[in-house]
Amino acid sequence: MIGIPKSLFYYYDGKIWTNFFDYLKIDYVISPDTNKEIIEMGKSISNDEMCMSIKSYLGHVAYLSKRCKYLLIPRIENFGDNNQTCTNFLAMYDLVNNLFGNEIINYNINLNDNETLKKGLMYIGYKFGKKKSLIKKALNYALKRYNKERKKDILNNILKLKKSKKKVLIISHPYNTYDTFVGQPIIKLLKDLDIEIIYSDLFNKNSTNKLSKKLSKDLYWKYSKDIIGSIELVKKNIDGILFLSTFPCGLDSLVNELIIRKINIPYLNIIVDDLDSLSGVETRVESFVDILNQ
Amino acid sequence: MDKVISFPKLDNYDIPAFYVLSHISSLKIIKPSKITSKTIELGSKYSPEFVCTPFKYTLGTFIESIEKGANTLIQFGGGCRYGYYGELQEQILKDLDYPITLDSLIIGGKTDIKRIIKIMKSYDPSIKLFKSIYYTLIGIQMIKYMDRIDDYIRLNIGFEINKDSFINLKEEMLNDFSHAKGLINLHRLYRKYYKRFKKIPINKPKDCLKIGIIGELYTLMEPSSNYEIEKDLASHHIQIKRYTNVSYLLLKKRKLVKKYLKKLKNIKYRMGADAVDNIYHTKELCKKHYDGIIHIKSSFCTPEIAVMPIINKIAKENNVPVIFFSFDTNTSEVGIKTRLEAFYDMLEMRKYNE
């Protein structure tokens, strides 16, 4: 049984993994949505200063560690020189490997060395004794299905831009946006106040990645570029931006600061801490929406 | 408007930087001043809240240099977040209405010579390529000599018989280095001072305490960012080993990390900034029977935070005490010194009371 932590990497490639495993009939289990218990577990094994998303990730790993033989922990280094990732994405495999006793299913993405997701999944297929032809079919199936779903999501996201409701673009890493503990409660607050949510990760990544240059010329983090570029794409169609990050995210602390200095759109900057209660955030979201409605 | 150059402060490395720039161009250069509490206050005031500390220190230094007339700033940059400092610092300074430009030499851990040449040419079109290469080589050589001498000082400064004899001679040497008349002259100066350092009388017991100091590069190298922790160690008569310096980072690191990764059985990948180096050095310090390890870094230093659990584990397995310090602009000096005292006491007890 392969344990898949429902955190970080999952929100980028998770659906491809599960499609792939389904086709190959490899057993897996996904950890539950982030909850208090998982956060507490994560905190107990983390270093105090780690960002909340990492603490939460380690909580998911701890949850699975007791229940599964294998853990799926990829490493994502870069998509070329100007598209690197957070150093935590580089360190996570070795950190987990040193802290937990499970056998780890790992692959590396480093486009500079031609290490890709496809190659990584092929390797996992071999590891579980599957035939090459079958693995290739599974890979095709997984990517096709993922792309089809993603296209649909992107279309929906774009269609929302035409609606007459007030629209807020969420600038946040998917592992925060879709996390039940970080992004979802805040998104619900906005939706309850009749706000249409535009997701920064649901656009064509190639175009947002290039567009990010207009806001930040030196930026070299792939996942930040992908989401930041969406501002250039939709700035005329939105009423406000919500910057959402976890404390103390190394990338966001610089990137969001620069972007906030450059844009001329009402914004709200929320930094989620593991001790945060929602009450303080609620008032801030409400007054933000008040400004948008004026 | 004439271009007036300045750059951040990093220990004494502003001496070779100034040497190179002043020899290859006719530009006006403002040397970064020593980092004081006012520098730190200025830097913190205009920095994002939870950025790593070197951002605040270098921003503060920039503002002080601008007040003295600088308008063309050079940020060194690097991997991790260092490489992205420049763009945000330029924006912050421009928002403060300073008419400046700022260039980073290394962006995202990568640099290319062509880009650096282009930047230098834009400052001063009369800069000659051959001359630049020659003086850059002297600059690099100067850094190597400085680091070699510093290594020797760290081993012995805690045991000097006449107070400040090492510091005073070092000051004299740096002054002479900054007036070196070329590569050969620099080499002669180095030989001369090396001999003089060796002659400084010391009283070093064979079983003195030995501590290795590892961590994040800026906090390790800039004394004002770590409350001069090495001075404190020396005053307690402790032999110090530090791997990180500019010649290590510039000339040796690339090759060595590959070697380290091969040797480290529990580590498969490179982990950002100097994380793998520090894991390897932890092992080496344990193997060489150092009495303790001090790991220092600036607050919010992501790559170091991620590997601290691993460093802790290795030290524990080898039964070598390790202590972690995180420095921010508002860290209490008294708190640090108290924890250090307790650490020294514990090490002494372990060593001499067995």
XYZ file of C-alpha atoms in Angstrom:
648
model
C 0.000 0.000 0.000
C 1.365 3.394 -1.024
C 0.588 6.325 1.237
C -0.009 9.643 -0.510
C 0.172 12.725 1.739
C -2.657 15.062 0.761
C -0.450 18.131 0.891
C 2.249 20.005 -1.100
C 3.116 17.874 -4.161
C -0.336 16.267 -4.166
C -1.896 19.514 -5.287
C 0.301 19.608 -8.374
C 0.501 16.034 -9.615
C -1.792 14.093 -7.253
C -4.501 13.402 -9.803
C -1.957 12.073 -12.282
C -0.604 9.720 -9.614
C -3.994 8.346 -8.669
C -5.100 7.860 -12.292
C -1.826 6.068 -12.931
C -2.105 3.802 -9.893
C -5.770 3.056 -10.654
C -4.924 1.874 -14.144
C -2.068 -0.303 -12.912
C -4.155 -1.601 -9.989
C -1.553 -0.491 -7.468
C -3.065 0.030 -4.015
C -2.767 3.451 -2.479
C -4.317 5.490 0.286
C -4.589 9.263 0.468
C -4.331 10.906 3.860
C -7.499 12.720 4.993
C -8.075 16.446 4.602
C -5.841 18.469 6.880
C -7.311 18.605 10.386
C -6.253 19.671 13.871
C -4.888 16.233 14.678
C -2.674 16.183 11.580
C -1.391 19.688 12.309
C -0.573 18.700 15.888
C 1.269 15.577 14.730
C 3.201 17.652 12.213
C 4.153 20.242 14.803
C 5.453 17.613 17.191
C 8.029 16.362 14.683
C 8.823 19.646 12.916
C 11.330 22.286 13.698
C 9.550 25.307 15.250
C 10.630 27.612 12.473
C 9.363 25.532 9.556
C 6.560 27.077 7.538
C 3.070 25.953 8.382
C 2.646 24.120 5.074
C 5.690 21.974 5.801
C 4.524 21.239 9.338
C 1.205 20.165 7.916
C 2.908 18.011 5.255
C 4.960 16.217 7.892
C 1.709 15.669 9.822
C 0.205 13.952 6.777
C 3.346 11.837 6.441
C 3.202 10.870 10.132
C -0.457 9.887 9.746
C 0.388 7.582 6.822
C 3.626 6.295 8.272
C 1.776 4.089 10.762
C -0.651 2.766 8.159
C 1.369 2.136 4.980
C 4.471 0.266 3.952
C 5.371 2.755 1.228
C 5.238 6.539 1.141
C 5.191 8.541 -2.072
C 7.580 11.466 -1.611
C 8.767 13.021 -4.870
C 11.454 15.647 -5.151
C 10.942 18.579 -7.471
C 14.067 20.575 -8.162
C 13.521 22.582 -11.317
C 11.871 22.978 -14.681
C 14.987 24.660 -16.112
C 17.277 27.336 -14.665
C 14.651 30.048 -14.444
C 12.002 27.758 -13.056
C 13.281 26.484 -9.730
C 11.282 25.469 -6.665
C 11.288 26.212 -2.948
C 14.263 24.644 -1.158
C 11.818 22.615 0.948
C 10.763 20.802 -2.214
C 14.427 19.899 -2.637
C 14.906 18.712 0.911
C 11.637 16.898 1.617
C 12.637 13.439 0.391
C 15.819 13.310 2.463
C 14.134 14.860 5.483
C 11.316 12.294 5.488
C 13.753 9.478 4.767
C 15.792 10.451 7.825
C 12.806 10.964 10.132
C 10.592 7.981 9.211
C 11.334 4.291 8.768
C 9.027 3.636 5.812
C 10.209 2.632 2.392
C 9.912 5.661 0.155
C 8.734 5.729 -3.432
C 10.642 8.649 -4.901
C 11.328 10.274 -8.204
C 13.045 13.521 -9.062
C 12.049 16.295 -11.448
C 15.074 18.138 -12.777
C 14.637 19.253 -16.343
C 18.261 20.418 -16.471
C 19.224 16.756 -16.183
C 16.262 15.578 -18.231
C 14.542 13.977 -15.250
C 10.794 14.268 -15.838
C 7.521 13.250 -14.221
C 6.980 10.685 -16.978
C 10.313 9.015 -16.305
C 9.562 9.072 -12.577
C 6.247 7.304 -13.029
C 7.768 4.741 -15.429
C 10.282 3.928 -12.711
C 7.525 3.460 -10.134
C 5.676 1.154 -12.514
C 8.785 -1.017 -12.937
C 9.305 -1.074 -9.204
C 5.892 -2.663 -8.762
C 6.695 -5.291 -11.381
C 4.518 -3.980 -14.204
C 5.275 -4.481 -17.884
C 6.609 -1.630 -19.966
C 3.724 -1.646 -22.429
C 1.178 -1.555 -19.627
C 2.994 1.270 -17.828
C 3.016 3.309 -21.007
C -0.699 2.790 -21.423
C -1.282 3.776 -17.803
C 0.793 6.892 -18.267
C -1.169 7.891 -21.338
C -4.429 7.259 -19.563
C -3.349 9.227 -16.483
C -2.161 12.273 -18.394
C -5.066 12.304 -20.819
C -7.614 12.158 -18.055
C -5.786 14.778 -16.026
C -5.513 17.149 -18.993
C -9.174 16.721 -19.859
C -10.242 17.584 -16.324
C -7.849 20.462 -16.104
C -9.103 21.923 -19.380
C -12.626 21.821 -18.011
C -11.528 23.529 -14.767
C -9.673 26.220 -16.694
C -12.685 26.882 -18.901
C -14.921 27.225 -15.843
C -12.454 29.603 -14.254
C -12.353 31.777 -17.376
C -16.144 31.772 -17.755
C -16.438 33.129 -14.216
C -14.620 36.269 -15.342
C -17.697 37.266 -17.358
C -20.049 37.153 -14.374
C -21.403 40.375 -12.949
C -20.595 39.506 -9.334
C -17.558 41.088 -7.654
C -14.542 38.948 -8.487
C -11.480 38.225 -6.358
C -8.349 36.532 -7.688
C -6.672 34.199 -5.193
C -2.885 34.429 -5.343
C -1.767 31.426 -3.378
C 0.006 28.123 -3.862
C -2.498 25.351 -4.712
C -1.402 23.413 -1.616
C -2.691 26.341 0.420
C -5.691 27.329 -1.716
C -7.282 23.880 -1.675
C -6.235 22.893 1.836
C -9.187 22.490 4.188
C -7.250 24.128 6.983
C -5.670 27.064 5.120
C -7.464 28.287 2.007
C -10.892 26.689 2.075
C -12.300 28.406 5.199
C -11.287 31.812 3.828
C -12.683 31.064 0.384
C -15.942 30.036 2.017
C -16.067 33.366 3.857
C -15.700 35.191 0.541
C -18.276 33.046 -1.224
C -20.756 33.625 1.592
C -20.340 37.334 0.982
C -21.338 36.788 -2.665
C -17.840 37.021 -4.128
C -16.853 35.093 -7.240
C -13.519 33.344 -6.746
C -11.002 33.294 -9.587
C -8.215 30.740 -9.090
C -4.734 31.822 -10.124
C -3.605 28.248 -10.779
C -6.435 27.554 -13.209
C -5.064 29.249 -16.310
C -2.725 28.053 -19.009
C 0.539 27.792 -17.081
C 2.726 28.430 -20.100
C 1.178 31.816 -20.673
C 0.999 32.865 -16.990
C 4.602 31.769 -16.517
C 5.732 34.065 -19.324
C 3.455 36.926 -18.268
C 5.017 36.965 -14.787
C 8.047 38.678 -16.356
C 5.984 41.855 -16.607
C 5.620 41.994 -12.839
C 8.991 40.576 -11.803
C 11.945 40.303 -14.148
C 14.255 38.234 -11.925
C 11.705 35.790 -10.501
C 13.062 32.231 -10.835
C 10.558 30.129 -8.910
C 8.332 28.111 -11.224
C 5.307 27.852 -8.966
C 5.372 31.544 -8.046
C 5.661 32.555 -11.704
C 2.741 30.328 -12.677
C 0.368 32.031 -10.265
C 1.708 35.608 -10.330
C 1.370 35.780 -14.117
C -2.388 35.385 -13.820
C -2.583 38.944 -12.450
C -1.401 40.320 -15.792
C -3.856 38.079 -17.582
C -7.020 39.087 -15.733
C -6.275 42.404 -14.059
C -8.942 44.214 -16.077
C -11.624 41.674 -15.186
C -11.219 41.439 -11.427
C -12.154 43.707 -8.526
C -9.617 42.592 -5.968
C -6.811 40.198 -5.113
C -6.424 37.967 -2.095
C -2.800 37.133 -1.292
C -2.830 34.053 0.873
C 0.304 32.493 2.299
C 1.417 30.450 5.273
C 3.809 31.757 7.907
C 6.715 32.203 7.206
C 6.831 31.263 3.514
C 10.255 32.204 2.175
C 9.150 32.768 -1.401
C 5.908 34.603 -0.714
C 7.532 36.953 1.795
C 9.534 38.493 -1.057
C 7.360 37.895 -4.111
C 4.070 39.092 -2.604
C 5.789 42.170 -1.165
C 7.127 43.103 -4.613
C 3.817 42.465 -6.393
C 1.827 44.447 -3.811
C 4.156 47.387 -4.417
C 3.541 47.170 -8.176
C -0.192 46.607 -8.592
C -2.996 49.107 -8.469
C -5.841 46.812 -7.472
C -7.459 46.523 -4.014
C -5.899 43.617 -2.187
C -5.984 41.704 1.050
C -2.867 39.982 2.367
C -3.570 37.090 4.724
C -0.836 35.058 6.337
C -2.093 31.921 8.009
C -0.361 30.776 11.169
C -0.948 27.439 12.812
C -2.336 29.171 15.886
C -4.679 31.392 13.913
C -8.321 31.345 14.762
C -10.686 32.399 12.035
C -12.277 35.254 13.974
C -9.593 37.819 13.213
C -9.535 36.861 9.559
C -13.317 37.115 9.338
C -13.341 40.824 10.154
C -10.580 41.534 7.699
C -12.329 39.655 4.889
C -15.585 41.469 5.628
C -14.040 44.919 5.493
C -12.193 43.959 2.307
C -15.480 42.986 0.668
C -17.030 46.249 1.923
C -14.328 48.175 0.078
C -14.961 46.178 -3.105
C -18.681 46.897 -2.889
C -18.327 50.641 -2.436
C 24.597 62.214 -13.226
C 27.888 60.482 -12.422
C 27.675 56.913 -11.287
C 28.702 56.284 -7.691
C 29.002 52.600 -6.845
C 28.429 50.783 -3.596
C 27.848 47.210 -2.441
C 26.864 45.312 0.737
C 29.159 44.689 3.677
C 30.375 41.179 4.390
C 33.097 41.016 7.011
C 36.349 42.262 5.406
C 35.520 41.122 1.911
C 34.729 44.699 0.935
C 38.519 45.207 0.789
C 39.131 42.927 -2.244
C 35.878 44.138 -3.841
C 36.993 47.749 -3.508
C 40.488 46.833 -4.703
C 39.181 45.277 -7.925
C 36.635 47.984 -8.725
C 39.013 50.856 -8.048
C 41.751 49.342 -10.228
C 39.657 48.497 -13.269
C 37.556 51.652 -13.472
C 37.654 55.334 -12.741
C 34.276 55.105 -11.030
C 33.647 56.696 -7.692
C 33.121 53.972 -5.110
C 31.655 54.306 -1.663
C 32.873 51.659 0.733
C 30.065 50.127 2.794
C 30.407 51.221 6.393
C 30.533 48.925 9.372
C 27.129 47.543 10.320
C 25.793 49.249 13.428
C 22.517 49.121 15.310
C 21.408 52.069 13.207
C 22.048 50.103 9.989
C 19.962 47.252 11.301
C 17.184 49.580 12.414
C 17.057 51.225 8.977
C 17.046 47.891 7.183
C 14.330 46.365 9.350
C 12.115 49.398 9.025
C 11.720 49.021 5.268
C 11.943 45.231 4.915
C 9.093 42.735 4.715
C 8.422 41.292 8.132
C 9.498 37.688 7.779
C 12.280 37.894 5.285
C 15.616 36.372 6.295
C 17.921 38.730 8.174
C 20.643 39.356 5.535
C 17.979 41.167 3.498
C 17.574 43.655 6.328
C 21.303 44.095 6.933
C 22.131 44.670 3.284
C 19.165 46.987 2.753
C 20.276 49.047 5.754
C 23.810 49.236 4.372
C 22.491 50.341 0.985
C 20.490 53.170 2.544
C 23.539 54.376 4.484
C 25.639 54.312 1.315
C 22.957 56.187 -0.618
C 22.935 58.874 2.068
C 26.660 59.236 1.396
C 26.064 59.697 -2.334
C 25.889 56.230 -3.887
C 23.395 55.774 -6.717
C 24.496 52.544 -8.393
C 24.223 49.512 -6.156
C 25.545 46.009 -6.618
C 23.933 43.111 -4.752
C 25.927 39.870 -4.825
C 22.895 37.579 -4.993
C 23.156 33.808 -4.844
C 20.979 30.726 -4.649
C 17.994 30.258 -2.307
C 16.379 33.638 -1.658
C 19.584 35.701 -1.909
C 19.223 35.719 -5.672
C 15.889 37.489 -5.471
C 16.869 40.156 -2.929
C 18.027 42.599 -5.584
C 14.801 43.126 -7.470
C 12.742 43.726 -4.322
C 15.393 45.925 -2.694
C 15.535 48.071 -5.827
C 11.754 48.487 -5.711
C 11.793 49.351 -1.993
C 14.532 51.955 -2.484
C 12.751 53.461 -5.488
C 9.513 53.633 -3.491
C 11.522 55.627 -0.939
C 12.257 58.073 -3.773
C 15.948 57.286 -4.014
C 17.097 57.704 -7.640
C 19.128 54.494 -7.816
C 19.721 51.426 -9.927
C 20.545 48.033 -8.476
C 22.035 44.996 -10.195
C 22.426 41.455 -8.857
C 25.492 39.503 -9.921
C 24.045 36.060 -9.208
C 20.356 35.375 -9.829
C 18.833 32.073 -8.783
C 22.232 30.597 -8.001
C 23.316 31.116 -11.601
C 25.512 33.749 -13.088
C 27.180 34.279 -16.386
C 30.308 36.257 -17.034
C 28.807 37.942 -20.091
C 26.046 39.483 -18.015
C 28.516 40.728 -15.400
C 30.724 42.253 -18.115
C 27.649 43.922 -19.590
C 26.732 45.366 -16.198
C 30.275 46.662 -15.620
C 30.411 48.178 -19.119
C 27.149 49.976 -18.463
C 28.778 51.568 -15.413
C 31.956 52.591 -17.170
C 32.368 51.991 -20.939
C 36.127 52.533 -20.656
C 36.604 49.337 -18.606
C 39.086 47.030 -20.357
C 38.473 43.306 -20.420
C 42.075 42.143 -19.945
C 42.718 44.504 -17.084
C 39.459 43.427 -15.442
C 40.426 39.770 -15.609
C 43.873 40.471 -14.169
C 42.581 42.451 -11.200
C 39.717 40.040 -10.586
C 42.325 37.294 -10.274
C 44.231 39.386 -7.745
C 40.966 39.959 -5.886
C 40.271 36.232 -5.737
C 43.837 35.535 -4.621
C 43.486 38.154 -1.899
C 40.313 36.425 -0.668
C 42.148 33.093 -0.585
C 45.006 34.543 1.462
C 42.633 36.296 3.843
C 40.693 33.077 4.401
C 43.851 31.044 4.970
C 45.079 33.479 7.584
C 41.645 33.521 9.216
C 41.699 29.722 9.477
C 45.007 29.950 11.338
C 43.687 32.707 13.562
C 40.613 30.685 14.514
C 42.796 27.820 15.695
C 44.948 30.029 17.904
C 43.333 33.310 18.833
C 41.839 31.905 22.024
C 45.307 31.205 23.354
C 47.250 34.405 22.616
C 49.503 35.593 25.424
C 49.379 39.269 24.568
C 45.849 40.528 24.242
C 44.709 41.503 20.721
C 47.976 40.472 19.077
C 46.128 38.552 16.355
C 43.535 41.260 15.683
C 46.145 44.016 15.517
C 48.362 42.132 13.102
C 45.357 41.232 10.968
C 44.416 44.881 10.706
C 47.953 45.721 9.612
C 47.860 42.943 7.029
C 44.514 44.009 5.556
C 45.775 47.549 5.254
C 48.852 46.339 3.353
C 46.738 44.028 1.174
C 44.547 46.937 0.128
C 47.649 48.679 -1.249
C 49.127 45.621 -3.002
C 50.958 46.539 -6.172
C 50.136 43.404 -8.143
C 49.974 39.646 -7.891
C 53.608 39.085 -6.929
C 53.621 41.846 -4.392
C 50.441 40.418 -2.848
C 52.043 36.997 -2.598
C 55.122 38.460 -0.870
C 52.891 40.283 1.589
C 51.036 37.066 2.337
C 54.282 35.157 3.012
C 55.534 37.930 5.238
C 52.390 38.081 7.340
C 52.011 34.314 7.469
C 55.422 34.121 9.141
C 54.581 36.914 11.511
C 51.321 35.230 12.521
C 53.204 32.026 13.251
C 55.505 33.943 15.549
C 52.719 35.352 17.720
C 53.244 33.745 21.136
C 50.466 31.451 22.266
C 49.847 29.139 25.154
C 47.657 26.392 23.827
C 47.016 23.274 25.939
C 46.799 20.017 23.998
C 43.383 19.155 25.374
C 41.719 22.528 24.791
C 38.041 22.655 23.907
C 37.356 22.431 20.182
C 34.139 23.670 18.637
C 32.992 23.551 15.029
C 30.747 26.301 13.801
C 28.397 25.659 10.876
C 25.213 27.098 9.393
C 23.982 29.754 7.000
C 26.689 31.654 5.145
C 25.888 35.302 5.839
C 25.349 34.843 9.552
C 28.550 32.782 9.731
C 30.696 35.323 7.898
C 29.385 38.715 9.025
C 30.349 39.156 12.688
C 27.811 41.897 13.353
C 25.014 39.487 12.448
C 26.032 36.929 15.078
C 27.059 39.178 17.963
C 30.681 38.291 17.207
C 30.216 34.743 18.331
C 33.760 33.765 17.338
C 35.191 36.492 19.541
C 33.152 35.106 22.395
C 34.439 31.584 21.751
C 38.018 32.857 21.673
C 37.599 34.701 24.938
C 36.727 31.341 26.497
C 39.932 29.789 25.119
C 38.269 27.553 22.589
C 39.715 26.373 19.291
C 37.350 27.198 16.423
C 36.779 25.437 13.121
C 34.671 27.082 10.442
C 34.373 25.696 6.918
C 32.306 28.432 5.309
C 34.141 31.398 3.811
C 34.114 33.094 0.443
C 36.901 31.004 -1.075
C 35.042 27.847 -0.062
C 31.783 29.060 -1.581
C 33.359 30.520 -4.689
C 36.015 27.977 -5.559
C 35.544 24.693 -3.731
C 31.879 24.153 -2.987
C 30.676 22.991 -6.408
C 33.059 20.077 -6.611
C 32.963 19.168 -2.954
C 29.174 18.894 -2.726
C 29.237 16.128 -5.349
C 31.821 14.303 -3.264
C 29.818 14.851 -0.077
C 26.670 13.429 -1.654
C 28.535 10.286 -2.671
C 29.897 9.820 0.833
C 26.704 10.553 2.751
C 24.709 7.339 2.807
C 21.595 8.832 4.356
C 21.364 11.732 1.888
C 20.405 11.292 -1.744
C 19.962 14.817 -3.076
C 21.259 18.353 -2.946
C 19.032 20.251 -0.536
C 19.324 23.939 -1.289
C 21.973 26.502 -0.282
C 24.581 24.924 2.018
C 22.396 22.242 3.580
C 24.339 19.225 2.335
C 27.648 20.896 3.204
C 26.477 21.390 6.754
C 25.305 17.806 7.115
C 28.653 16.560 5.863
C 30.602 18.937 8.068
C 28.573 17.790 11.078
C 29.687 14.232 10.371
C 33.279 15.322 9.874
C 33.357 17.313 13.124
C 31.983 14.279 14.968
C 34.574 12.036 13.375
C 37.379 14.416 14.289
C 36.245 14.371 17.924
C 35.243 17.977 18.252
C 33.735 18.682 21.657
C 30.707 20.518 20.359
C 28.983 22.003 17.328
C 27.343 25.392 17.030
C 24.861 25.854 14.215
C 23.967 29.471 13.464
C 21.655 30.988 10.909
C 19.451 33.978 10.322
C 15.800 33.616 11.281
C 13.560 32.262 8.511
C 16.502 30.682 6.640
C 14.443 27.989 4.901
C 17.185 25.634 3.639
C 18.856 25.415 7.042
C 15.579 24.995 8.915
C 14.729 22.012 6.724
C 17.915 20.123 7.600
C 18.278 21.026 11.268
C 16.440 17.833 12.337
C 18.964 15.791 10.329
C 21.957 17.624 11.809
C 20.524 17.134 15.270
C 20.077 13.420 14.618
C 23.643 12.921 13.372
C 25.122 14.770 16.336
C 23.013 12.754 18.766
C 24.030 9.463 17.186
C 27.662 10.465 17.587
C 27.141 11.797 21.088
C 28.420 15.268 20.227
C 26.448 18.174 21.735
C 25.006 20.609 19.212
C 23.361 23.971 19.871
C 21.252 25.972 17.414
C 21.052 29.760 17.239
C 18.689 31.761 15.091
C 19.588 35.416 14.696
C 17.113 38.129 13.924
C 17.376 41.883 14.158
C 15.664 41.842 17.532
C 17.372 38.799 19.022
C 18.495 39.467 22.582
C 22.251 39.438 22.904
C 22.027 38.575 26.589
C 19.908 35.533 25.804
C 22.450 34.285 23.280
C 25.403 34.851 25.613
C 23.655 33.056 28.478
C 22.930 30.012 26.348
C 26.524 30.026 25.074
C 27.903 30.160 28.651
C 25.807 27.160 29.621
C 26.959 25.333 26.503
C 30.662 25.951 27.288
C 30.162 24.834 30.896
C 28.486 21.648 29.774
C 31.253 20.885 27.269
C 33.934 21.507 29.877
C 32.247 19.207 32.339
C 31.941 16.457 29.750
C 35.570 16.783 28.753
C 37.431 17.228 32.005
C 35.267 15.466 34.589
C 35.195 12.070 33.012
